[in-house]
Short mmCIF file of C-alpha atoms and ligand atoms in Angstrom, two decimals:
data_model
loop_
_atom_site.label_atom_id
_atom_site.label_comp_id
_atom_site.label_asym_id
_atom_site.label_seq_id
_atom_site.Cartn_x
_atom_site.Cartn_y
_atom_site.Cartn_z
CA MET A 1365 43.79 44.48 13.40
CA ALA A 1366 47.51 44.06 12.57
CA GLN A 1367 48.39 41.67 9.76
CA LYS A 1368 49.22 38.22 11.15
CA LYS A 1369 52.53 36.59 10.35
CA ALA A 1370 52.95 32.86 9.78
CA PHE A 1371 56.16 30.86 9.50
CA ILE A 1372 55.92 27.52 7.66
CA THR A 1373 58.64 24.88 7.63
CA GLY A 1374 58.18 22.41 4.76
CA VAL A 1375 56.62 25.18 2.67
CA SER A 1376 57.72 23.51 -0.59
CA GLY A 1377 55.81 20.29 0.17
CA GLN A 1378 52.26 19.30 -0.70
CA ASP A 1379 50.71 20.70 2.49
CA GLY A 1380 53.02 23.71 2.71
CA SER A 1381 51.92 24.90 -0.72
CA TYR A 1382 48.18 24.65 0.03
CA LEU A 1383 48.59 26.19 3.48
CA THR A 1384 50.48 29.14 2.01
CA GLU A 1385 47.68 29.77 -0.48
CA GLN A 1386 45.02 29.62 2.23
CA LEU A 1387 46.90 31.91 4.64
CA LEU A 1388 47.63 34.50 1.94
CA ASP A 1389 43.92 34.44 1.08
CA LYS A 1390 43.17 35.21 4.73
CA GLY A 1391 45.48 38.23 4.60
CA TYR A 1392 48.52 36.76 6.39
CA GLU A 1393 52.13 37.65 5.71
CA VAL A 1394 53.70 34.25 5.08
CA HIS A 1395 57.32 33.25 5.61
CA GLY A 1396 58.45 29.85 4.38
CA MET A 1397 61.59 27.84 4.96
CA ILE A 1398 63.19 26.13 1.98
CA ARG A 1399 66.25 23.94 1.76
CA ARG A 1400 69.17 24.71 -0.44
CA ALA A 1401 69.18 22.16 -3.26
CA SER A 1402 71.34 21.61 -6.32
CA SER A 1403 68.24 21.55 -8.50
CA PHE A 1404 64.98 23.49 -8.52
CA ASN A 1405 62.77 22.48 -5.55
CA ARG A 1406 60.05 25.16 -5.57
CA GLY A 1407 57.77 23.67 -8.20
CA ARG A 1408 54.71 23.63 -5.92
CA ILE A 1409 55.11 27.23 -4.75
CA GLU A 1410 56.60 29.00 -7.74
CA HIS A 1411 53.20 30.40 -8.80
CA ILE A 1412 52.58 31.72 -5.28
CA TYR A 1413 56.07 33.15 -4.98
CA ARG A 1414 55.73 35.31 -8.09
CA TRP A 1415 52.29 36.49 -6.99
CA GLY A 1416 53.38 37.04 -3.35
CA LYS A 1417 56.48 38.98 -4.39
CA GLU A 1418 54.32 41.55 -6.19
CA ARG A 1419 52.13 41.93 -3.12
CA ASN A 1420 55.11 41.85 -0.73
CA ASN A 1421 53.45 39.27 1.54
CA PHE A 1422 55.28 35.98 0.85
CA PHE A 1423 58.94 35.51 1.76
CA LEU A 1424 61.27 32.53 1.51
CA HIS A 1425 64.22 31.86 3.80
CA TYR A 1426 66.90 29.22 3.47
CA GLY A 1427 67.04 26.84 6.39
CA ASP A 1428 66.90 23.32 7.70
CA VAL A 1429 65.27 21.89 10.81
CA SER A 1430 68.51 20.07 11.60
CA ASP A 1431 70.20 23.46 12.24
CA SER A 1432 69.26 25.04 15.61
CA SER A 1433 71.12 28.30 15.11
CA ASN A 1434 69.33 28.83 11.81
CA LEU A 1435 65.94 28.13 13.43
CA ASN A 1436 66.67 30.45 16.36
CA ARG A 1437 67.69 33.21 14.00
CA LEU A 1438 64.61 32.82 11.80
CA VAL A 1439 62.18 32.74 14.71
CA GLU A 1440 63.85 35.81 16.22
CA LYS A 1441 63.90 37.69 12.90
CA ILE A 1442 60.40 36.84 11.64
CA ARG A 1443 58.67 36.91 15.06
CA PRO A 1444 55.65 35.01 13.69
CA ASP A 1445 52.23 34.82 15.35
CA GLU A 1446 51.83 31.24 14.13
CA ILE A 1447 54.37 28.53 13.28
CA TYR A 1448 53.39 25.47 11.22
CA ASN A 1449 56.02 22.73 11.47
CA LEU A 1450 55.45 20.69 8.32
CA ALA A 1451 59.09 19.89 7.52
CA ALA A 1452 59.81 16.17 7.55
CA GLN A 1453 61.38 13.23 5.83
CA SER A 1454 57.80 12.13 5.22
CA HIS A 1455 58.16 8.84 3.33
CA VAL A 1456 57.50 5.80 5.54
CA LYS A 1457 59.33 3.24 3.36
CA VAL A 1458 62.33 5.58 2.97
CA SER A 1459 62.50 5.94 6.77
CA PHE A 1460 63.62 2.29 6.97
CA GLU A 1461 66.60 3.19 4.73
CA VAL A 1462 67.48 6.42 6.60
CA PRO A 1463 66.22 5.87 10.17
CA GLU A 1464 68.75 8.09 11.92
CA TYR A 1465 68.25 10.99 9.50
CA THR A 1466 64.48 10.61 9.87
CA ALA A 1467 64.78 10.89 13.66
CA GLU A 1468 67.11 13.87 13.32
CA VAL A 1469 64.62 15.81 11.20
CA ASP A 1470 61.20 14.54 12.26
CA ALA A 1471 61.83 14.14 16.00
CA LEU A 1472 64.67 16.50 16.95
CA GLY A 1473 63.70 19.09 14.34
CA THR A 1474 60.44 19.56 16.25
CA LEU A 1475 62.28 19.91 19.56
CA ARG A 1476 64.63 22.51 18.06
CA LEU A 1477 61.76 24.62 16.85
CA LEU A 1478 59.86 24.42 20.14
CA ASP A 1479 63.01 25.35 22.00
CA ALA A 1480 63.60 28.33 19.71
CA ILE A 1481 60.12 29.61 20.66
CA LYS A 1482 60.73 29.02 24.36
CA GLU A 1483 64.17 30.67 24.34
CA THR A 1484 63.04 33.77 22.43
CA GLY A 1485 60.04 34.07 24.77
CA LEU A 1486 57.89 34.69 21.71
CA ASP A 1487 54.12 34.68 22.15
CA CYS A 1488 53.22 32.48 19.19
CA LYS A 1489 51.07 29.47 18.38
CA PHE A 1490 52.62 26.23 17.14
CA TYR A 1491 51.18 23.53 14.89
CA GLN A 1492 52.86 20.13 14.67
CA ALA A 1493 52.28 17.88 11.65
CA SER A 1494 51.54 14.72 13.57
CA THR A 1495 50.26 11.61 11.85
CA SER A 1496 48.03 8.54 11.86
CA GLU A 1497 51.28 6.54 11.53
CA LEU A 1498 51.43 6.85 15.34
CA TYR A 1499 48.64 4.22 15.49
CA GLY A 1500 50.61 1.78 13.27
CA LYS A 1501 49.52 -1.66 14.41
CA VAL A 1502 46.10 -0.35 15.36
CA GLN A 1503 44.82 -1.08 18.84
CA GLU A 1504 41.20 -0.24 17.98
CA VAL A 1505 39.09 0.74 14.97
CA PRO A 1506 38.45 3.59 14.32
CA GLN A 1507 41.32 5.52 15.93
CA SER A 1508 40.61 8.59 18.06
CA GLU A 1509 42.75 10.89 20.21
CA LYS A 1510 42.36 8.31 23.01
CA THR A 1511 43.60 5.28 21.05
CA PRO A 1512 47.00 3.98 22.26
CA PHE A 1513 49.90 4.42 19.83
CA TYR A 1514 51.91 1.56 18.25
CA PRO A 1515 54.16 2.98 15.51
CA ARG A 1516 55.55 0.54 12.94
CA SER A 1517 58.36 2.45 11.22
CA PRO A 1518 61.29 4.74 12.04
CA TYR A 1519 59.08 7.52 10.65
CA GLY A 1520 56.24 6.64 13.04
CA VAL A 1521 58.61 6.39 16.00
CA ALA A 1522 60.24 9.75 15.19
CA LYS A 1523 56.82 11.39 14.90
CA LEU A 1524 55.85 9.81 18.24
CA TYR A 1525 58.74 11.66 19.90
CA ALA A 1526 57.61 14.86 18.19
CA PHE A 1527 54.03 14.33 19.40
CA TRP A 1528 55.13 13.96 23.02
CA ILE A 1529 57.66 16.79 23.00
CA VAL A 1530 54.90 19.11 21.76
CA LYS A 1531 52.70 17.97 24.63
CA ASN A 1532 55.59 18.32 27.06
CA TYR A 1533 56.43 21.91 26.02
CA ARG A 1534 52.74 22.75 26.23
CA GLU A 1535 52.50 21.44 29.79
CA ALA A 1536 55.94 22.51 31.02
CA TYR A 1537 56.20 25.98 29.50
CA GLY A 1538 52.61 26.86 28.65
CA LEU A 1539 53.23 27.03 24.88
CA HIS A 1540 50.18 27.17 22.63
CA ALA A 1541 51.28 24.01 20.78
CA SER A 1542 48.88 21.59 19.09
CA ASN A 1543 49.28 18.23 17.34
CA GLY A 1544 47.15 17.59 14.27
CA ILE A 1545 46.95 13.80 13.96
CA LEU A 1546 46.29 13.83 10.25
CA PHE A 1547 45.37 10.71 8.32
CA ASN A 1548 46.59 10.29 4.73
CA HIS A 1549 45.69 13.25 2.57
CA GLU A 1550 46.34 13.51 -1.12
CA SER A 1551 46.08 15.82 -4.10
CA PRO A 1552 47.58 16.42 -7.53
CA ARG A 1553 50.53 17.95 -5.62
CA ARG A 1554 51.27 14.70 -3.74
CA GLY A 1555 54.84 13.40 -4.13
CA GLU A 1556 55.05 10.91 -6.98
CA ASN A 1557 56.33 8.03 -4.82
CA PHE A 1558 53.32 7.95 -2.49
CA VAL A 1559 50.86 5.28 -3.52
CA THR A 1560 47.88 7.41 -4.63
CA ARG A 1561 49.92 9.67 -6.90
CA LYS A 1562 51.93 6.72 -8.19
CA ILE A 1563 48.63 5.10 -9.16
CA THR A 1564 47.00 8.16 -10.78
CA LEU A 1565 50.14 8.99 -12.77
CA GLY A 1566 50.49 5.32 -13.67
CA VAL A 1567 46.91 4.81 -14.90
CA ALA A 1568 47.12 8.04 -16.92
CA GLY A 1569 50.32 6.70 -18.50
CA VAL A 1570 48.68 3.36 -19.31
CA LYS A 1571 45.66 5.10 -20.84
CA ALA A 1572 47.94 7.29 -22.99
CA GLY A 1573 49.90 4.24 -24.16
CA ALA A 1574 53.06 5.67 -22.58
CA ARG A 1575 53.54 2.59 -20.36
CA GLU A 1576 52.32 -0.98 -20.15
CA CYS A 1577 51.56 -1.40 -16.47
CA ILE A 1578 52.07 -0.10 -12.92
CA LYS A 1579 54.04 -2.01 -10.29
CA LEU A 1580 52.86 -1.79 -6.70
CA GLY A 1581 53.52 -3.37 -3.30
CA ASN A 1582 50.83 -4.37 -0.79
CA LEU A 1583 47.45 -4.08 -2.54
CA ASN A 1584 45.58 -5.06 0.62
CA ALA A 1585 46.73 -2.10 2.76
CA ARG A 1586 43.77 0.02 3.81
CA ARG A 1587 43.92 3.77 4.30
CA ASP A 1588 41.61 6.63 5.22
CA TRP A 1589 42.35 9.00 2.32
CA GLY A 1590 41.22 12.65 2.31
CA TYR A 1591 41.85 15.78 0.25
CA ALA A 1592 44.91 17.85 1.27
CA PRO A 1593 43.35 21.37 1.03
CA ASP A 1594 40.64 20.29 3.52
CA TYR A 1595 43.34 19.07 5.91
CA VAL A 1596 45.47 22.21 5.87
CA ASN A 1597 42.35 24.20 6.71
CA ALA A 1598 42.09 22.04 9.86
CA MET A 1599 45.66 23.05 10.80
CA TRP A 1600 44.67 26.70 10.76
CA LEU A 1601 41.44 26.05 12.71
CA MET A 1602 43.46 24.37 15.50
CA LEU A 1603 45.59 27.49 15.96
CA GLN A 1604 42.53 29.74 16.16
CA LYS A 1605 41.33 27.98 19.34
CA GLU A 1606 42.02 29.72 22.62
CA THR A 1607 43.55 26.62 24.14
CA PRO A 1608 45.94 24.22 22.42
CA ASP A 1609 44.94 20.58 21.97
CA ASP A 1610 45.42 17.49 19.79
CA TYR A 1611 42.95 16.50 17.07
CA VAL A 1612 42.40 13.58 14.70
CA ILE A 1613 41.66 14.73 11.14
CA ALA A 1614 40.28 12.03 8.84
CA THR A 1615 37.31 11.04 6.68
CA GLY A 1616 36.28 7.98 8.71
CA GLU A 1617 36.23 5.84 5.54
CA MET A 1618 38.74 3.14 4.64
CA HIS A 1619 39.67 1.77 1.20
CA THR A 1620 42.30 -0.69 0.01
CA VAL A 1621 45.10 0.20 -2.39
CA ARG A 1622 43.39 -2.24 -4.80
CA GLU A 1623 40.18 -0.16 -4.61
CA PHE A 1624 42.16 3.01 -5.34
CA VAL A 1625 43.58 1.33 -8.46
CA GLU A 1626 40.11 0.17 -9.59
CA ALA A 1627 38.56 3.61 -9.05
CA SER A 1628 41.41 5.31 -10.92
CA PHE A 1629 41.06 3.06 -13.98
CA ARG A 1630 37.25 3.38 -13.78
CA HIS A 1631 37.59 7.15 -14.31
CA LEU A 1632 39.35 6.31 -17.59
CA ASP A 1633 36.69 3.75 -18.61
CA ILE A 1634 38.98 0.80 -17.95
CA SER A 1635 37.73 -2.09 -15.83
CA VAL A 1636 40.31 -4.20 -13.96
CA ARG A 1637 40.00 -7.96 -13.45
CA TRP A 1638 42.20 -9.40 -10.69
CA GLU A 1639 43.90 -12.77 -11.13
CA GLY A 1640 46.31 -14.74 -8.91
CA GLU A 1641 47.42 -14.09 -5.34
CA GLY A 1642 50.17 -12.39 -3.34
CA GLU A 1643 53.28 -11.58 -5.38
CA ASN A 1644 51.69 -13.27 -8.41
CA GLU A 1645 48.54 -11.18 -8.40
CA ILE A 1646 47.96 -9.20 -11.59
CA GLY A 1647 45.37 -6.69 -12.76
CA VAL A 1648 44.09 -7.33 -16.27
CA ASP A 1649 42.38 -4.80 -18.56
CA GLY A 1650 38.83 -6.18 -18.94
CA ASN A 1651 38.63 -5.03 -22.58
CA THR A 1652 42.07 -5.82 -24.03
CA GLY A 1653 43.27 -8.64 -21.74
CA ASN A 1654 46.58 -6.75 -21.22
CA THR A 1655 48.26 -6.91 -17.81
CA ILE A 1656 48.10 -3.39 -16.45
CA VAL A 1657 48.99 -3.95 -12.74
CA ARG A 1658 51.73 -6.13 -11.27
CA VAL A 1659 52.99 -6.70 -7.73
CA ASP A 1660 56.64 -6.03 -6.97
CA PRO A 1661 57.76 -7.12 -3.48
CA LYS A 1662 60.44 -4.41 -3.50
CA TYR A 1663 57.65 -2.03 -2.45
CA TYR A 1664 56.76 -4.10 0.64
CA ARG A 1665 57.77 -2.63 4.01
CA PRO A 1666 59.72 -4.48 6.72
CA SER A 1667 56.73 -3.88 9.03
CA GLU A 1668 53.48 -2.72 7.48
CA VAL A 1669 50.59 -0.60 8.74
CA GLU A 1670 47.73 -2.75 7.47
CA GLN A 1671 44.82 -0.43 8.18
CA LEU A 1672 44.02 3.09 9.34
CA CYS A 1673 40.63 4.70 9.87
CA GLY A 1674 40.10 7.88 11.87
CA ASP A 1675 37.35 8.94 14.27
CA THR A 1676 37.20 12.68 13.74
CA SER A 1677 34.26 13.50 16.05
CA LYS A 1678 36.38 15.72 18.32
CA ALA A 1679 37.44 17.96 15.40
CA ILE A 1680 33.88 18.07 14.05
CA ASN A 1681 32.55 19.24 17.42
CA ALA A 1682 35.39 21.51 18.57
CA LEU A 1683 36.64 22.95 15.27
CA GLY A 1684 33.53 22.68 13.12
CA TRP A 1685 35.75 20.88 10.59
CA LYS A 1686 34.60 18.24 8.17
CA PRO A 1687 35.92 16.78 4.92
CA THR A 1688 34.37 18.18 1.73
CA VAL A 1689 35.70 15.70 -0.84
CA THR A 1690 34.64 12.04 -1.08
CA PHE A 1691 36.96 9.15 -1.94
CA ASP A 1692 35.60 8.96 -5.47
CA GLN A 1693 35.89 12.73 -6.00
CA LEU A 1694 39.49 12.64 -4.74
CA VAL A 1695 40.39 9.90 -7.22
CA GLU A 1696 38.70 11.85 -10.01
CA ILE A 1697 40.55 15.09 -9.17
CA MET A 1698 43.91 13.29 -9.18
CA VAL A 1699 43.31 11.22 -12.32
CA LYS A 1700 42.12 14.27 -14.24
CA ALA A 1701 45.19 16.28 -13.20
CA ASP A 1702 47.57 13.45 -14.09
CA ARG A 1703 46.10 13.02 -17.56
CA GLU A 1704 47.35 16.57 -18.13
CA THR A 1705 50.69 15.80 -16.45
CA VAL A 1706 51.25 12.86 -18.79
CA LYS A 1707 50.40 14.97 -21.85
CA SER A 1708 52.89 17.66 -20.81
CA ARG A 1709 55.82 15.25 -20.24
P1 NAP B 2113 56.06 16.49 1.74
O1 NAP B 2113 55.33 16.84 0.49
O2 NAP B 2113 57.02 15.36 1.73
O3 NAP B 2113 56.82 17.82 2.23
C1 NAP B 2113 57.79 17.77 3.23
C2 NAP B 2113 58.44 19.14 3.32
O4 NAP B 2113 59.47 19.10 4.33
C3 NAP B 2113 59.13 19.60 2.02
O5 NAP B 2113 58.96 20.98 1.88
C4 NAP B 2113 60.59 19.29 2.31
O6 NAP B 2113 61.51 20.09 1.57
C5 NAP B 2113 60.67 19.66 3.78
N1 NAP B 2113 61.82 19.10 4.48
C6 NAP B 2113 62.27 17.83 4.48
N2 NAP B 2113 63.36 17.72 5.25
C7 NAP B 2113 63.64 18.96 5.74
C8 NAP B 2113 64.65 19.50 6.56
N3 NAP B 2113 65.63 18.74 7.06
N4 NAP B 2113 64.60 20.82 6.87
C9 NAP B 2113 63.63 21.63 6.35
N5 NAP B 2113 62.65 21.17 5.53
C10 NAP B 2113 62.66 19.86 5.24
O7 NAP B 2113 55.03 16.21 2.92
P2 NAP B 2113 53.48 16.63 3.06
O8 NAP B 2113 52.67 15.51 2.52
O9 NAP B 2113 53.28 18.01 2.60
O10 NAP B 2113 53.32 16.55 4.65
C11 NAP B 2113 53.59 17.68 5.47
C12 NAP B 2113 53.86 17.21 6.89
O11 NAP B 2113 52.74 16.47 7.37
C13 NAP B 2113 55.05 16.26 7.05
O12 NAP B 2113 55.62 16.54 8.30
C14 NAP B 2113 54.43 14.88 7.04
O13 NAP B 2113 55.26 13.99 7.75
C15 NAP B 2113 53.14 15.16 7.77
N6 NAP B 2113 52.00 14.31 7.45
C16 NAP B 2113 51.63 14.13 6.15
C17 NAP B 2113 50.49 13.37 5.88
C18 NAP B 2113 50.00 13.16 4.46
O14 NAP B 2113 49.19 12.27 4.26
N7 NAP B 2113 50.42 13.98 3.50
C19 NAP B 2113 49.73 12.83 6.93
C20 NAP B 2113 50.15 13.07 8.23
C21 NAP B 2113 51.26 13.82 8.49
P3 NAP B 2113 62.02 19.64 0.11
O15 NAP B 2113 60.92 20.09 -0.84
O16 NAP B 2113 63.28 20.40 -0.03
O17 NAP B 2113 62.18 18.17 0.12
O1 F7E B 2114 51.55 4.17 1.37
C1 F7E B 2114 51.00 0.72 0.28
C2 F7E B 2114 52.00 0.95 1.40
O2 F7E B 2114 53.50 5.63 0.88
C3 F7E B 2114 50.22 3.84 1.65
C4 F7E B 2114 52.81 9.75 4.39
O3 F7E B 2114 52.26 10.98 3.96
O4 F7E B 2114 50.67 8.96 5.12
C5 F7E B 2114 51.75 8.67 4.27
O5 F7E B 2114 52.34 7.42 4.61
C6 F7E B 2114 50.03 2.34 1.64
C7 F7E B 2114 51.09 1.57 2.45
O6 F7E B 2114 51.66 6.42 2.46
C8 F7E B 2114 52.86 0.86 -2.83
O7 F7E B 2114 52.61 -0.27 1.79
C9 F7E B 2114 51.38 -0.42 -1.93
O8 F7E B 2114 50.45 0.57 3.19
O9 F7E B 2114 51.20 6.33 0.08
P1 F7E B 2114 52.03 5.69 1.11
P2 F7E B 2114 51.86 6.03 4.00
O10 F7E B 2114 52.95 5.06 4.20
O11 F7E B 2114 50.51 5.67 4.53
C10 F7E B 2114 50.99 9.08 6.51
C11 F7E B 2114 49.73 9.43 7.25
C12 F7E B 2114 52.13 9.97 6.77
O12 F7E B 2114 52.20 10.59 7.82
C13 F7E B 2114 53.28 9.89 5.83
O13 F7E B 2114 54.07 11.07 5.91
O14 F7E B 2114 50.19 1.88 0.29
N1 F7E B 2114 51.61 0.59 -1.05
N2 F7E B 2114 52.14 -0.27 -3.01
C14 F7E B 2114 52.52 1.40 -1.59
N3 F7E B 2114 53.07 2.55 -1.13
C15 F7E B 2114 53.97 3.19 -1.93
N4 F7E B 2114 54.50 4.36 -1.50
N5 F7E B 2114 54.33 2.69 -3.14
C16 F7E B 2114 53.82 1.52 -3.65
O15 F7E B 2114 54.15 1.08 -4.74
#
């Protein structure tokens, strides 16, 4: 069988880096899109790039999903069998500061890519990085593919457009295009301003004596957190199905931000005692009495997603997918990695 070719936008991100590794392991030729930047932005893929260059199976192309002519050219030149659209302004809080840009990239970027496929007449499968943020102010618990959407941020609204345009191009033009409605997934490669990574880096810093405390926003928010490598495997499984469809990918378990903090400190033998309420709540080190967690309202969002919990039965039945890493294992993996990060900085 001929070697399959994949094209990944957002290849330099958390998911892009794991997906690249998995596809190369499966024997794919992988093409990734990176943005021109004034400083080095390939940290997560540098190891793969060196390795892929020797084997001549991993290629990087400059591009941006805000540039249609660039996308058309890349799709035409690479002629991939599978496209994974992972590129996004992916930070929910930041989307309130740059709502128009977020729509440009997350909503219209998806349309541009779908249209490039349609216009070139290419026979290729398309994966869209859709999100549990579509459920926002949740209409039922847990959320499945049938749960109505109620996004709560410019990011969520932009991704809602992307979700529907994927469905529309599937129905109108017969594209093999699928939405993966992925719940939060984390790893040591997670961006440092997402809450899990901020916590694991922060607790490692406190343990090492490099900082006094971590400052967080809403400690009561609840999320369904899984392990990123499991989730990118689900992306690939979706594109191996004969017919395109939309799938929820989640663990089905919810924890608060506060619980994530407690579990992270627990892995470093520190117990946290909570005192006070709201903006005045603090986390105190049970042994030393030092304040190691504080609340800073600057991290609150104008409209918050209070809880998310996914019902992943469809993916379990149709894709044979299931998560392999528990909440506690995820926290352990991240804390362990960030102890090393702190030592090396
Ligand atoms: P991430 O680490 O923030 O990576 C985003 C990627 O998109 C980066 O490679 C980034 O490039 C690239 N990008 C941003 N703007 C772009 C543009 N205008 N043109 C081309 N590339 C651009 O995100 P992630 O966690 O890997 O998530 C991957 C995708 O899944 C995103 O679409 C995200 O919205 C979605 N998603 C994530 C989760 C999650 O929990 N992680 C859950 C559901 C859905 P730079 O490196 O140059 O910034
Ligand atoms: O926030 C609360 C915050 O920024 C999680 C993206 O990958 O997953 C991600 O979006 C929760 C929120 O992720 C801080 O208010 C408290 O309730 O880690 P996060 P997110 O907003 O859920 C979805 C599925 C995506 O699709 C997105 O691309 O934690 N929180 N204190 C905080 N959050 C941050 N970032 N920083 C804090 O200090």
